[in-house]
Tab-separated table of C-alpha atoms in Angstrom:
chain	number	residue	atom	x	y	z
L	360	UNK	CA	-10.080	-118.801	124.435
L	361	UNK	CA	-9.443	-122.021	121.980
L	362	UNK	CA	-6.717	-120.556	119.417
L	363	UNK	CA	-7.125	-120.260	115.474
L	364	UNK	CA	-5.462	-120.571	112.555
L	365	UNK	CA	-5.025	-117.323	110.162
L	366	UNK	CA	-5.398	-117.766	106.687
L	367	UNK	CA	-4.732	-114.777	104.485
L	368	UNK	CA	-5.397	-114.382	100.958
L	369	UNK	CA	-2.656	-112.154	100.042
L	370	UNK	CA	-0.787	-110.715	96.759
L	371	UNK	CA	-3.523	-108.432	96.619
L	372	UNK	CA	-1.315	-106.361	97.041
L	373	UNK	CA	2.260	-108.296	97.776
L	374	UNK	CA	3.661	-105.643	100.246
L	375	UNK	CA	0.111	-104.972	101.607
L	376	UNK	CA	0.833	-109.050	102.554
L	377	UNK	CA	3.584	-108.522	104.064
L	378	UNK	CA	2.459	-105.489	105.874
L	379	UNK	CA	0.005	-106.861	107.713
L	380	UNK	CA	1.242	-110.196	108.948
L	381	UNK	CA	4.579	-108.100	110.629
L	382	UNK	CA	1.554	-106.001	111.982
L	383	UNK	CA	0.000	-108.807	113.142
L	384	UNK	CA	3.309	-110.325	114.459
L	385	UNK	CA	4.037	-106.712	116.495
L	386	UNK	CA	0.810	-106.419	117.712
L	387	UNK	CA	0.211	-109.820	119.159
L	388	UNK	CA	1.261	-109.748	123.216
L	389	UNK	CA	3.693	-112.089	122.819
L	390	UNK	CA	7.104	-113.511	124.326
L	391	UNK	CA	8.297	-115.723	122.402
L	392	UNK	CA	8.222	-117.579	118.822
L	393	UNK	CA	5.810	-120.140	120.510
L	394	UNK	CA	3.548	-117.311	121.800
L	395	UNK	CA	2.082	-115.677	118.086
L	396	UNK	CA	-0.715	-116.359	115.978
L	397	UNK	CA	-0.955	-119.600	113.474
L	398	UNK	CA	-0.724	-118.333	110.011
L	399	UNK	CA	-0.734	-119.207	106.546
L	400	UNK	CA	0.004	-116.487	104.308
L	401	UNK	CA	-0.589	-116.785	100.343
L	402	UNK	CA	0.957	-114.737	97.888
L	403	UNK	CA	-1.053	-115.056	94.921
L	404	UNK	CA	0.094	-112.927	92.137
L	405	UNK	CA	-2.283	-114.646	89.668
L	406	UNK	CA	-5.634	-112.925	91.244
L	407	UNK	CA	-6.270	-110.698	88.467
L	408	UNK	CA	-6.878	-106.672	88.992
L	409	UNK	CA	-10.126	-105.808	91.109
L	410	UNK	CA	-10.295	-102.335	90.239
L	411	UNK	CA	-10.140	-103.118	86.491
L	412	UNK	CA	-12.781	-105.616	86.773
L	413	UNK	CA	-15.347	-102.984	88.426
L	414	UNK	CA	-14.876	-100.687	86.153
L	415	UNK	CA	-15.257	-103.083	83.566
L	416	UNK	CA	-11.871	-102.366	81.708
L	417	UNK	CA	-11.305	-106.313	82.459
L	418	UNK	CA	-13.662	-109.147	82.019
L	419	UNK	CA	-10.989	-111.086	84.097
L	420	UNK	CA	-13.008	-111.871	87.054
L	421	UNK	CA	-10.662	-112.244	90.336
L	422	UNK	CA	-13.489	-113.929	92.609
L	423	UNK	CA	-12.973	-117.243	91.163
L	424	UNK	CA	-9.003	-117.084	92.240
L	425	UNK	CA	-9.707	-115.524	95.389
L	426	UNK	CA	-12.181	-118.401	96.202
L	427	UNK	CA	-9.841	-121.278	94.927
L	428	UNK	CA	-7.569	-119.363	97.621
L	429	UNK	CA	-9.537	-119.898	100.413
L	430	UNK	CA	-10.574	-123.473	99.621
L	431	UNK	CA	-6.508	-123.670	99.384
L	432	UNK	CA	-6.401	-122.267	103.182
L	433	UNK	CA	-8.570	-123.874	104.620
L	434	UNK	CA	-7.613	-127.595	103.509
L	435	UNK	CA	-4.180	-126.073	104.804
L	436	UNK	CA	-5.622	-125.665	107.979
L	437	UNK	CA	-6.992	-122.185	108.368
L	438	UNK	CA	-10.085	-121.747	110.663
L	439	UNK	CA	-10.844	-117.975	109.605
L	440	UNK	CA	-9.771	-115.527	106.956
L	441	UNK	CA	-8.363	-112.279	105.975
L	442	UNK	CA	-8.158	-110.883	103.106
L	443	UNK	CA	-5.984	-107.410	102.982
L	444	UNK	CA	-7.452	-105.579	100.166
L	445	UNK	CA	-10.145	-103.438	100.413
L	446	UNK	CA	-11.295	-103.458	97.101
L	447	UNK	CA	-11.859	-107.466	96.809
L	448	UNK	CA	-14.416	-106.752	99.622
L	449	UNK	CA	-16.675	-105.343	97.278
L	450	UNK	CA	-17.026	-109.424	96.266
L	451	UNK	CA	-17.065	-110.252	99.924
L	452	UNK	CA	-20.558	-111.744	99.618
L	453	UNK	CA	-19.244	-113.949	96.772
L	454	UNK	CA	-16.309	-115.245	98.218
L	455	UNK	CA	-17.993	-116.124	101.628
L	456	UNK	CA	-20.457	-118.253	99.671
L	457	UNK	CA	-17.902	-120.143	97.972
L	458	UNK	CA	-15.545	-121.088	101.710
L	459	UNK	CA	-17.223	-122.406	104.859
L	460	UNK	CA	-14.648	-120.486	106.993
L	461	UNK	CA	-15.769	-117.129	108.309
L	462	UNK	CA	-13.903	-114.068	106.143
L	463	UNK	CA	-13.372	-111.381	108.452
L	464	UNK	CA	-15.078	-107.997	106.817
L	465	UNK	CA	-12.289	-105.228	106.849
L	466	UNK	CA	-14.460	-103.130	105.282
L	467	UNK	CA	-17.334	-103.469	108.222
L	468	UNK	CA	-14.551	-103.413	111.052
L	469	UNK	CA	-13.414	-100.354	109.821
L	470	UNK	CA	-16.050	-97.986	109.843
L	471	UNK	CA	-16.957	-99.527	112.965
L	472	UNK	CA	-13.442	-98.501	114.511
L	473	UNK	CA	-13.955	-94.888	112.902
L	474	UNK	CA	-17.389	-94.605	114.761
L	475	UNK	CA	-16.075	-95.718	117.950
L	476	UNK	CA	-12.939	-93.053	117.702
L	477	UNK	CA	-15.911	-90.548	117.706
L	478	UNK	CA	-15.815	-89.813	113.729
L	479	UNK	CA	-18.538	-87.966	112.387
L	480	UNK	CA	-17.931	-86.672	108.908
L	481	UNK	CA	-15.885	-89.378	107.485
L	482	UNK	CA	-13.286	-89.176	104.737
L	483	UNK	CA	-12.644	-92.331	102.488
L	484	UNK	CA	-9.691	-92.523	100.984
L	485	UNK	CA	-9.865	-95.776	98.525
L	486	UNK	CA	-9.555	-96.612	95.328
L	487	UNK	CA	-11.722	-95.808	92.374
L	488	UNK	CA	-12.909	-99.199	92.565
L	489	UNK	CA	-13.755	-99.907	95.664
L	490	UNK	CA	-15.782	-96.143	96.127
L	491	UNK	CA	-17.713	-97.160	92.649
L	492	UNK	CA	-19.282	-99.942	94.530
L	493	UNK	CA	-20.061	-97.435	97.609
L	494	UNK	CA	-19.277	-100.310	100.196
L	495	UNK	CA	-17.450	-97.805	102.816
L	496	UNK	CA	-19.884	-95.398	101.809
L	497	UNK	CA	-22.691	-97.509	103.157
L	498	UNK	CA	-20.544	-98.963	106.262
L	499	UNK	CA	-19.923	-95.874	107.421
L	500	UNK	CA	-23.745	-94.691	106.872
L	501	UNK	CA	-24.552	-97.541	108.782
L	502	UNK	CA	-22.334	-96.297	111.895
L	503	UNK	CA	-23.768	-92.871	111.601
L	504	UNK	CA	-21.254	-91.364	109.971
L	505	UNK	CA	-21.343	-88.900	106.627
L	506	UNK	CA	-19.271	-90.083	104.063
L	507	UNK	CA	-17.272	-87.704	101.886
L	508	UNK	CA	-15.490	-88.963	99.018
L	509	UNK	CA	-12.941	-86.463	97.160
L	510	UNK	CA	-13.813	-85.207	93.614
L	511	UNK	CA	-12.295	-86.501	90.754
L	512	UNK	CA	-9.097	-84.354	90.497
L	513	UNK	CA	-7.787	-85.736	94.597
L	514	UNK	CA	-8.912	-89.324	93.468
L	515	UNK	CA	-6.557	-89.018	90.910
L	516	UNK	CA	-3.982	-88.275	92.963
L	517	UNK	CA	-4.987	-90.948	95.548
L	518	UNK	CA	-4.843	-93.528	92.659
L	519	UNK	CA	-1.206	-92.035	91.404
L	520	UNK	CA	0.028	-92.308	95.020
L	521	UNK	CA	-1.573	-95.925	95.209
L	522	UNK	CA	-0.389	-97.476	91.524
L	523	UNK	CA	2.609	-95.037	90.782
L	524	UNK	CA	4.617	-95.004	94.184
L	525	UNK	CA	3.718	-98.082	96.539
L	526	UNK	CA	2.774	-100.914	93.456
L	527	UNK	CA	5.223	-99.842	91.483
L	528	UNK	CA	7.804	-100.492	94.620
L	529	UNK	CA	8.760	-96.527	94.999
L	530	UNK	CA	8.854	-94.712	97.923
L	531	UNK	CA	5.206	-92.787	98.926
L	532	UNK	CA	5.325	-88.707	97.568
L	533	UNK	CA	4.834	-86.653	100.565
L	534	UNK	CA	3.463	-84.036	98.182
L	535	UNK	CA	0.988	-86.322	96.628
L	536	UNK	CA	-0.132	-86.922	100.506
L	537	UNK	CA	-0.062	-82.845	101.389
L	538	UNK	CA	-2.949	-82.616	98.576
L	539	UNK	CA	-5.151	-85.199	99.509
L	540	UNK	CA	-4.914	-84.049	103.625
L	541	UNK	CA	-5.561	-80.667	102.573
L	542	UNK	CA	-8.651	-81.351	100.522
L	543	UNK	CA	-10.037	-83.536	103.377
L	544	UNK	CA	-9.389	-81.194	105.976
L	545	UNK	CA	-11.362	-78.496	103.586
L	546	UNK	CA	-14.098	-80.806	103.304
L	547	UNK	CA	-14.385	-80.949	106.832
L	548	UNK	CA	-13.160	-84.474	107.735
L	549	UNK	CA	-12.824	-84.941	111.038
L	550	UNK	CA	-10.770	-88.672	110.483
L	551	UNK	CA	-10.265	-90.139	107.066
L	552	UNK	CA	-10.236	-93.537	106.177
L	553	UNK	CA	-6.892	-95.118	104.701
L	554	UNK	CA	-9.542	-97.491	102.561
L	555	UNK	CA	-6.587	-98.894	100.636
L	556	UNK	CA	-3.953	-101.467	102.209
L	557	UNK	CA	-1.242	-99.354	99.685
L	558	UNK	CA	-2.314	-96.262	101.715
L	559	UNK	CA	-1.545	-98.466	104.877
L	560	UNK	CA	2.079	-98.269	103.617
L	561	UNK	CA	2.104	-94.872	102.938
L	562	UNK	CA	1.183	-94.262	106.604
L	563	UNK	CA	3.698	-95.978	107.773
L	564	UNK	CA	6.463	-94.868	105.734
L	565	UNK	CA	5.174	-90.977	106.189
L	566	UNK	CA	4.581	-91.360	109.439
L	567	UNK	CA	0.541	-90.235	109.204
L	568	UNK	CA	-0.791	-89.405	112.567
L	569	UNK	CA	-4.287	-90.428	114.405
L	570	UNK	CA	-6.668	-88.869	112.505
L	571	UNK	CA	-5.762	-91.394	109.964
L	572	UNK	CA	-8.541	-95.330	110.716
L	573	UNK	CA	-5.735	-97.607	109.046
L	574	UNK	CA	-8.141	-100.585	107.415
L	575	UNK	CA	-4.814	-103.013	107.417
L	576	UNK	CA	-4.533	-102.141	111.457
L	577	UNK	CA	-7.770	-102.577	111.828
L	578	UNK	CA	-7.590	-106.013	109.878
L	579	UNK	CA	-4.563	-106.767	111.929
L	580	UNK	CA	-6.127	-106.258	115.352
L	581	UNK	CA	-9.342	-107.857	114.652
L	582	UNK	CA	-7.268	-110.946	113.200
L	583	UNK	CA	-5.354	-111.064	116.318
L	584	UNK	CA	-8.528	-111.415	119.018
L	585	UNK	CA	-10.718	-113.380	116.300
L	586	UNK	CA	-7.711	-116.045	116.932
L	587	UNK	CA	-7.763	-115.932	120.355
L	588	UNK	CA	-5.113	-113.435	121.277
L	589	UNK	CA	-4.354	-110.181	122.708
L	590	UNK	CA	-3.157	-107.434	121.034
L	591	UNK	CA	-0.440	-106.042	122.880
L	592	UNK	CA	-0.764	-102.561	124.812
B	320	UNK	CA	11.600	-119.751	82.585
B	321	UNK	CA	9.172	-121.272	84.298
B	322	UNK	CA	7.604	-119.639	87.138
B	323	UNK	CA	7.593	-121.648	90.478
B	324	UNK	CA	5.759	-121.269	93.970
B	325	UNK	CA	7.633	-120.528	96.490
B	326	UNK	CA	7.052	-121.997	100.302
B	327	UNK	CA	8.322	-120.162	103.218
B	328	UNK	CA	8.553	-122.430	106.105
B	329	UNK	CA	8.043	-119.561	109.135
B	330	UNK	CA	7.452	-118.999	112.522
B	331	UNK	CA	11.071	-119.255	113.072
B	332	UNK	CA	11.055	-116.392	113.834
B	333	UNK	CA	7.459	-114.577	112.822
B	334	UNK	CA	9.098	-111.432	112.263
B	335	UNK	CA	12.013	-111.989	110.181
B	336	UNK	CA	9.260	-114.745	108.843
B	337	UNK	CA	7.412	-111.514	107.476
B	338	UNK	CA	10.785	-109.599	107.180
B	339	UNK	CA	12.111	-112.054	104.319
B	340	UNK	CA	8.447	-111.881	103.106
B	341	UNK	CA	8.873	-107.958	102.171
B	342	UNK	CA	12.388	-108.424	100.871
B	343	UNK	CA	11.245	-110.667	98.129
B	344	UNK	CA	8.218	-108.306	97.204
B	345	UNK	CA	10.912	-105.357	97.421
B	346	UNK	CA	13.473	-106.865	95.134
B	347	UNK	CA	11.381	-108.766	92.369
B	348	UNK	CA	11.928	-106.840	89.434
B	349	UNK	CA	7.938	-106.154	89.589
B	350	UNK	CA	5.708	-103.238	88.354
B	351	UNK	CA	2.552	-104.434	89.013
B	352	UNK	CA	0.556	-107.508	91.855
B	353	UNK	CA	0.826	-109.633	88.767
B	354	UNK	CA	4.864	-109.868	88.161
B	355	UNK	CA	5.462	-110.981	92.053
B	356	UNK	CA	6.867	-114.084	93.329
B	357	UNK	CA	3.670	-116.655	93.972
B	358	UNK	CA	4.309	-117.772	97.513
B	359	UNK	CA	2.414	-119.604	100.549
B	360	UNK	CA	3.912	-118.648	103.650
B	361	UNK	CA	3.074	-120.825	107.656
B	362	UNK	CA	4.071	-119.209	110.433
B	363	UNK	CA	3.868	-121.833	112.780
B	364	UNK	CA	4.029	-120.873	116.386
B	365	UNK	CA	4.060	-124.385	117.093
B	366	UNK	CA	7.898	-125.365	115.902
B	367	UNK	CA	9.987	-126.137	119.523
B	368	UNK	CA	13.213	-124.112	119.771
B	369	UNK	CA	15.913	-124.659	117.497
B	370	UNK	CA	18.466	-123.459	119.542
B	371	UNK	CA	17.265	-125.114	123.024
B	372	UNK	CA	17.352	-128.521	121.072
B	373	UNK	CA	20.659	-128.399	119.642
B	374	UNK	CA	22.320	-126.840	123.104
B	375	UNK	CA	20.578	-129.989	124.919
B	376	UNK	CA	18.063	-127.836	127.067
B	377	UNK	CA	14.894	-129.673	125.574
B	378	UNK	CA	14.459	-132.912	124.122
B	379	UNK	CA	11.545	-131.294	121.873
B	380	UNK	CA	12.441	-131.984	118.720
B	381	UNK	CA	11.600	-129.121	115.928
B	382	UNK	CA	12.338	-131.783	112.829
B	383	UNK	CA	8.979	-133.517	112.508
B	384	UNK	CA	6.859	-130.115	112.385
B	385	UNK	CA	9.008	-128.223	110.044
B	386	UNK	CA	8.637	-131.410	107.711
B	387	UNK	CA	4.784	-131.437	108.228
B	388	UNK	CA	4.976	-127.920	107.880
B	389	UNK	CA	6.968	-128.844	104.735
B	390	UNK	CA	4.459	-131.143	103.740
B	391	UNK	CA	1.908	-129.122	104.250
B	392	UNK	CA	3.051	-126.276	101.750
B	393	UNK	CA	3.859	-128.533	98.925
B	394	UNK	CA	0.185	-129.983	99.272
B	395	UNK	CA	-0.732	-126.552	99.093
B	396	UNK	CA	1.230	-125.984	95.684
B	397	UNK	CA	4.844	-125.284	96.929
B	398	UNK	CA	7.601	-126.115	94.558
B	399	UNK	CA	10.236	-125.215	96.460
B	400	UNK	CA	11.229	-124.491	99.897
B	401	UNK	CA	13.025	-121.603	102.221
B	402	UNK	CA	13.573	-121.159	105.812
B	403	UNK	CA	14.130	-117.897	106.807
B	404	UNK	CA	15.825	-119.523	110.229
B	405	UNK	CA	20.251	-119.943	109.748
B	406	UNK	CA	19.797	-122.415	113.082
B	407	UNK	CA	17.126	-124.653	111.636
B	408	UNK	CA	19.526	-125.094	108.662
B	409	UNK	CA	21.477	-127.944	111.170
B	410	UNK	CA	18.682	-129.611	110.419
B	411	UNK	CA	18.454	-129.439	106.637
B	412	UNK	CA	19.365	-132.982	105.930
B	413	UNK	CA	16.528	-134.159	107.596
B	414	UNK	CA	14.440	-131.588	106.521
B	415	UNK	CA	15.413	-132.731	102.604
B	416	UNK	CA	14.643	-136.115	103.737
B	417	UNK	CA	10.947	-135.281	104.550
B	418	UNK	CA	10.201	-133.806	101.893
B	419	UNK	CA	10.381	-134.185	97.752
B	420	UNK	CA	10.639	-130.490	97.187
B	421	UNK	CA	13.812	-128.668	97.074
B	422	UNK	CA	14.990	-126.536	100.109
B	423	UNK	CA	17.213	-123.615	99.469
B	424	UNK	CA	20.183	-123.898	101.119
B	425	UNK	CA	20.694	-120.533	102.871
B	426	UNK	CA	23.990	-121.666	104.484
B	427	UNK	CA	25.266	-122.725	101.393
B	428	UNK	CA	23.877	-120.034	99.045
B	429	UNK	CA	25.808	-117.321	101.250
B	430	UNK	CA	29.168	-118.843	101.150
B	431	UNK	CA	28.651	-118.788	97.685
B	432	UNK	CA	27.887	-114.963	97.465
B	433	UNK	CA	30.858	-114.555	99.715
B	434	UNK	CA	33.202	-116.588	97.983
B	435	UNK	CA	31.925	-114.981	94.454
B	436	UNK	CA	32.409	-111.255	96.408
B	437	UNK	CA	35.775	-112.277	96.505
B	438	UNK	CA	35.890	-112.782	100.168
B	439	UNK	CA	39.411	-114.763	101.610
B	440	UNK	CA	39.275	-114.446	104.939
B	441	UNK	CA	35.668	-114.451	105.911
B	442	UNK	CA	34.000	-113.606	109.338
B	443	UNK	CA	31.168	-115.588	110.537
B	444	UNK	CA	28.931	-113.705	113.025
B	445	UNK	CA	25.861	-115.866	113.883
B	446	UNK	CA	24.413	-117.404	116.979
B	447	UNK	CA	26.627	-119.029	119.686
B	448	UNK	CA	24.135	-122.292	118.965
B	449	UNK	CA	24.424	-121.652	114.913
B	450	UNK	CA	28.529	-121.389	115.428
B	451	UNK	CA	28.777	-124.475	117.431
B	452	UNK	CA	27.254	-126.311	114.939
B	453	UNK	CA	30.169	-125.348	112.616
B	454	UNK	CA	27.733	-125.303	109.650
B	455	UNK	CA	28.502	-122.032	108.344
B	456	UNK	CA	32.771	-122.507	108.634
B	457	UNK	CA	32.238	-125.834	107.062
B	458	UNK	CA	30.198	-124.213	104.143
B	459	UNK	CA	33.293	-121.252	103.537
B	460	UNK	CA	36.139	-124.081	103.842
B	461	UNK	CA	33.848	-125.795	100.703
B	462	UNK	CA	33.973	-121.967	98.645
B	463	UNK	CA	38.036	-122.225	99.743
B	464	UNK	CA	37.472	-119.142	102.035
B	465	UNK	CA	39.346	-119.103	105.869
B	466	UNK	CA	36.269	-118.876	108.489
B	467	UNK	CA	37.004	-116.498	111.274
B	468	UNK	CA	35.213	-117.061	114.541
B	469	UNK	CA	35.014	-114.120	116.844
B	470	UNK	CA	36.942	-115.167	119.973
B	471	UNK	CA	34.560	-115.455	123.312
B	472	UNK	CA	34.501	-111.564	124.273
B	473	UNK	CA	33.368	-110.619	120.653
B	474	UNK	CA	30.512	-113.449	120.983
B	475	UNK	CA	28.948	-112.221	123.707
B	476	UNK	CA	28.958	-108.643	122.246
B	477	UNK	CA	27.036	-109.892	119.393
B	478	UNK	CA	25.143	-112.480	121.368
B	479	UNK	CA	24.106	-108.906	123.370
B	480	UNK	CA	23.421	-107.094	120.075
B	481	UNK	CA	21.037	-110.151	119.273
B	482	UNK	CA	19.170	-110.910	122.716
B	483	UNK	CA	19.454	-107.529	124.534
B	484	UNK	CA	18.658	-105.375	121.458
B	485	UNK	CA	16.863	-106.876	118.268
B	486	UNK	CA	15.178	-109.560	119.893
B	487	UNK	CA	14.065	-107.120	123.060
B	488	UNK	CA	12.584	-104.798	120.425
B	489	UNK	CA	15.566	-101.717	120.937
B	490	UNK	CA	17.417	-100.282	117.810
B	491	UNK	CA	20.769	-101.777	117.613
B	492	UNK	CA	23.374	-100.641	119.426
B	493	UNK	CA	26.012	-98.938	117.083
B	494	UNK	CA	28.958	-98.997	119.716
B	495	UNK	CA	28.379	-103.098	119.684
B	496	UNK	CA	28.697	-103.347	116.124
B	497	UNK	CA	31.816	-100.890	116.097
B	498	UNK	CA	33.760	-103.056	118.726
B	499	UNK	CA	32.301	-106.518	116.633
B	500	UNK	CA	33.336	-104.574	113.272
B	501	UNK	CA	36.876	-103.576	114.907
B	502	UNK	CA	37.561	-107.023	115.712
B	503	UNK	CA	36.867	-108.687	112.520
B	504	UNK	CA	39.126	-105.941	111.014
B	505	UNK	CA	42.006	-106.582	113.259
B	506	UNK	CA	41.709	-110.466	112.156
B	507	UNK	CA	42.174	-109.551	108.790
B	508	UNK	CA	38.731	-110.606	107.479
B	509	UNK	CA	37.831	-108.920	104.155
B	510	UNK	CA	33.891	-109.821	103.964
B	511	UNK	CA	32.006	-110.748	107.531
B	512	UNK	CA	28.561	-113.011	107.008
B	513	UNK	CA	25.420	-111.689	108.791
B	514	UNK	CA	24.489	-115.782	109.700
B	515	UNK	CA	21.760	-114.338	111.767
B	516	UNK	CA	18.457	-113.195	110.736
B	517	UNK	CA	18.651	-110.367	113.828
B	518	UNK	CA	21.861	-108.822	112.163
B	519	UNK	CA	20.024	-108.544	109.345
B	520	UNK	CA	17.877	-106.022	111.212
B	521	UNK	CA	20.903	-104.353	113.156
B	522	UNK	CA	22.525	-104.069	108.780
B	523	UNK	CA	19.272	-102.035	107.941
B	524	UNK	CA	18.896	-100.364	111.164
B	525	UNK	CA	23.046	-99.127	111.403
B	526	UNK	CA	23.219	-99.002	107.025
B	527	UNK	CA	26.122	-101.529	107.342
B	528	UNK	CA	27.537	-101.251	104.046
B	529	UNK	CA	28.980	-104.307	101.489
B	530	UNK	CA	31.785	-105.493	103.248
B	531	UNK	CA	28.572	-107.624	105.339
B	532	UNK	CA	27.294	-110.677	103.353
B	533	UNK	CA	23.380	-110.561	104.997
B	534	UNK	CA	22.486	-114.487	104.866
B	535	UNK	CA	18.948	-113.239	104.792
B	536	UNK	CA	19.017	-110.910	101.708
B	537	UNK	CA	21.039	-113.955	99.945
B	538	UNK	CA	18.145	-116.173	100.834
B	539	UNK	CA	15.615	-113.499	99.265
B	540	UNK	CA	17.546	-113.060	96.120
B	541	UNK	CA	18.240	-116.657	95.723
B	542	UNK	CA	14.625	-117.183	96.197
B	543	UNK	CA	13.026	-114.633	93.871
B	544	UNK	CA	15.723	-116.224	90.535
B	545	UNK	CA	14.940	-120.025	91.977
B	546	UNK	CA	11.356	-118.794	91.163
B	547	UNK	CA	12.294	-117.556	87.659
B	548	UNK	CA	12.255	-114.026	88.660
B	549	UNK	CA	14.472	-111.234	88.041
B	550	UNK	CA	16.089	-109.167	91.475
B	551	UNK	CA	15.537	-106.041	90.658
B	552	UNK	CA	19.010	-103.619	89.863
């Protein structure tokens, strides 16, 4: 298969960047330097908040950045994109209208990945932006899935573990993470989404098991074989 | 000051390409996407071996795509340049002859550190290729330190430490680095340099403490302040 270049709109967030091109790096059956995937990486720390725009506590709109990205990419080189935030997807439709390269739907390859692990009631873990606009909601209604989304006191603590610990360059609170599990598992969850590349970290750094869909692995696989490569075994 | 972009010139190698990536998100004085370092990152699978080249074992030369590469990010908004690669630094002089941007001299910037750490006697662990070059003892002779090149045993223990643990994906062997650590002692050297981007990974894996000088961390602090950023305490 003809290989691709990687473009990825990043600083949304900056670790969640960084994240998923060394996932994409480990993942990729490679041998050496010569055998990985072509990348360009940006680091934008200029798209505004996407969360505060939904909500309309901003009237800073981050689509026109994001697209001025991908324009950036793409005379750079890229073939297809990635974009490793969840919540920008909500704008998804927006920002593939403004690049004639392909943007690969995290959201969409997620819930997809949750059905075929045999989910059935579904927990999203996101954040308040990006379950406002109901996208994984609807993806994973699409895949035959129920959706659950946690009540207002556990999204709290999903946006404190998200903003507080892993933006603000802390370490993830185990406890923070005992609340949220323990709420899903009431609900009845039988996988939960990690909807949020900062909850990506957090799975890594607390060592979350496999009832956990990662969106950034997810991202990070699909990125590999869209570009013609294999993800290692 | 002035805030610049920062281009990472990677590929060599992807992961500490990515690895150099998260230090700079890590230690920008940051508490939200918005205070990070603006960056474009390639990783270019496509840039020969450095260390075949300079040993004489192929006549691909990696010059002429790190400059395009070069190229490439400042047309994409880079105002300066790093490569997160000690062995591509033989080539730096051509490198800053391709291209109008500044390139951070990693070589140069960690002699400095050394020398300002108060180091005397200074041990160079790096590459065979990267010490026959001489580039590093030439840069601690400038600072007025006394290089100390491990004698042929103690480069093939770290040469082993390198290829038959970091780079084949095994946690760093602590006995290595206590017989490498011994011998630098016994020399008299006060301060050893990490000039390899691997024994940067065998520092965080084995918590080497601040007697090492890691080329790589010097490269992301330098970085982050040529960027008009603040390392975080």
């Amino acid at each position: 298969m003809e290989k691709k270049t990687l473009g990825i709109i990043g600083g949304v967030g900056p670790l969640a960047t960084m994240f998923v091109g060394e996932m994409i790096v480990r993942l990729t059956d490679a041998e050496k330097d010569q055998d990985h995937v072509d990348m360009i990486i940006t680091n934008n720390p200029n798209i505004p908040d996407r969360t505060a725009f939904i909500l309309g506590e901003s009237a800073e709109d981050p689509v026109p950045v994001i697209v001025a990205d991908a324009q950036r990419l793409g005379a750079a080189g890229a073939d297809i994109l990635a974009i490793p935030c969840n919540t920008a997807h909500s704008f998804l439709g927006q920002i593939q209208e403004g690049t004639d390269l392909p943007v690969i739907n995290m959201i969409g390859e997620t819930a997809a990945r949750a059905a075929a692990d045999g989910a059935k009631r579904i927990g999203v873990l996101a954040t308040t932006g990006t379950i406002s606009t109901g996208i994984y909601q609807a993806a994973c209604e699409q895949h035959g899935m129920t959706p659950i989304v946690p009540d207002a006191h556990i999204q709290s603590v999903i946006m404190s573990l998200i903003y507080d610990d892993v933006k603000a360059g802390k370490p993830a609170d185990r406890e923070k993470w005992t609340i949220i599990q323990a709420a899903m598992d009431e609900a009845g969850c039988d996988k939960v989404i990690l909807g949020c590349t900062e909850l990506s970290v957090v799975r890594q750094e607390l060592g979350l098991g496999e009832q956990c869909i990662d969106s950034l692995l997810v991202l990070a696989e699909t990125a590999i074989e869209r570009c013609g490569h294999t993800v290692k075994k």
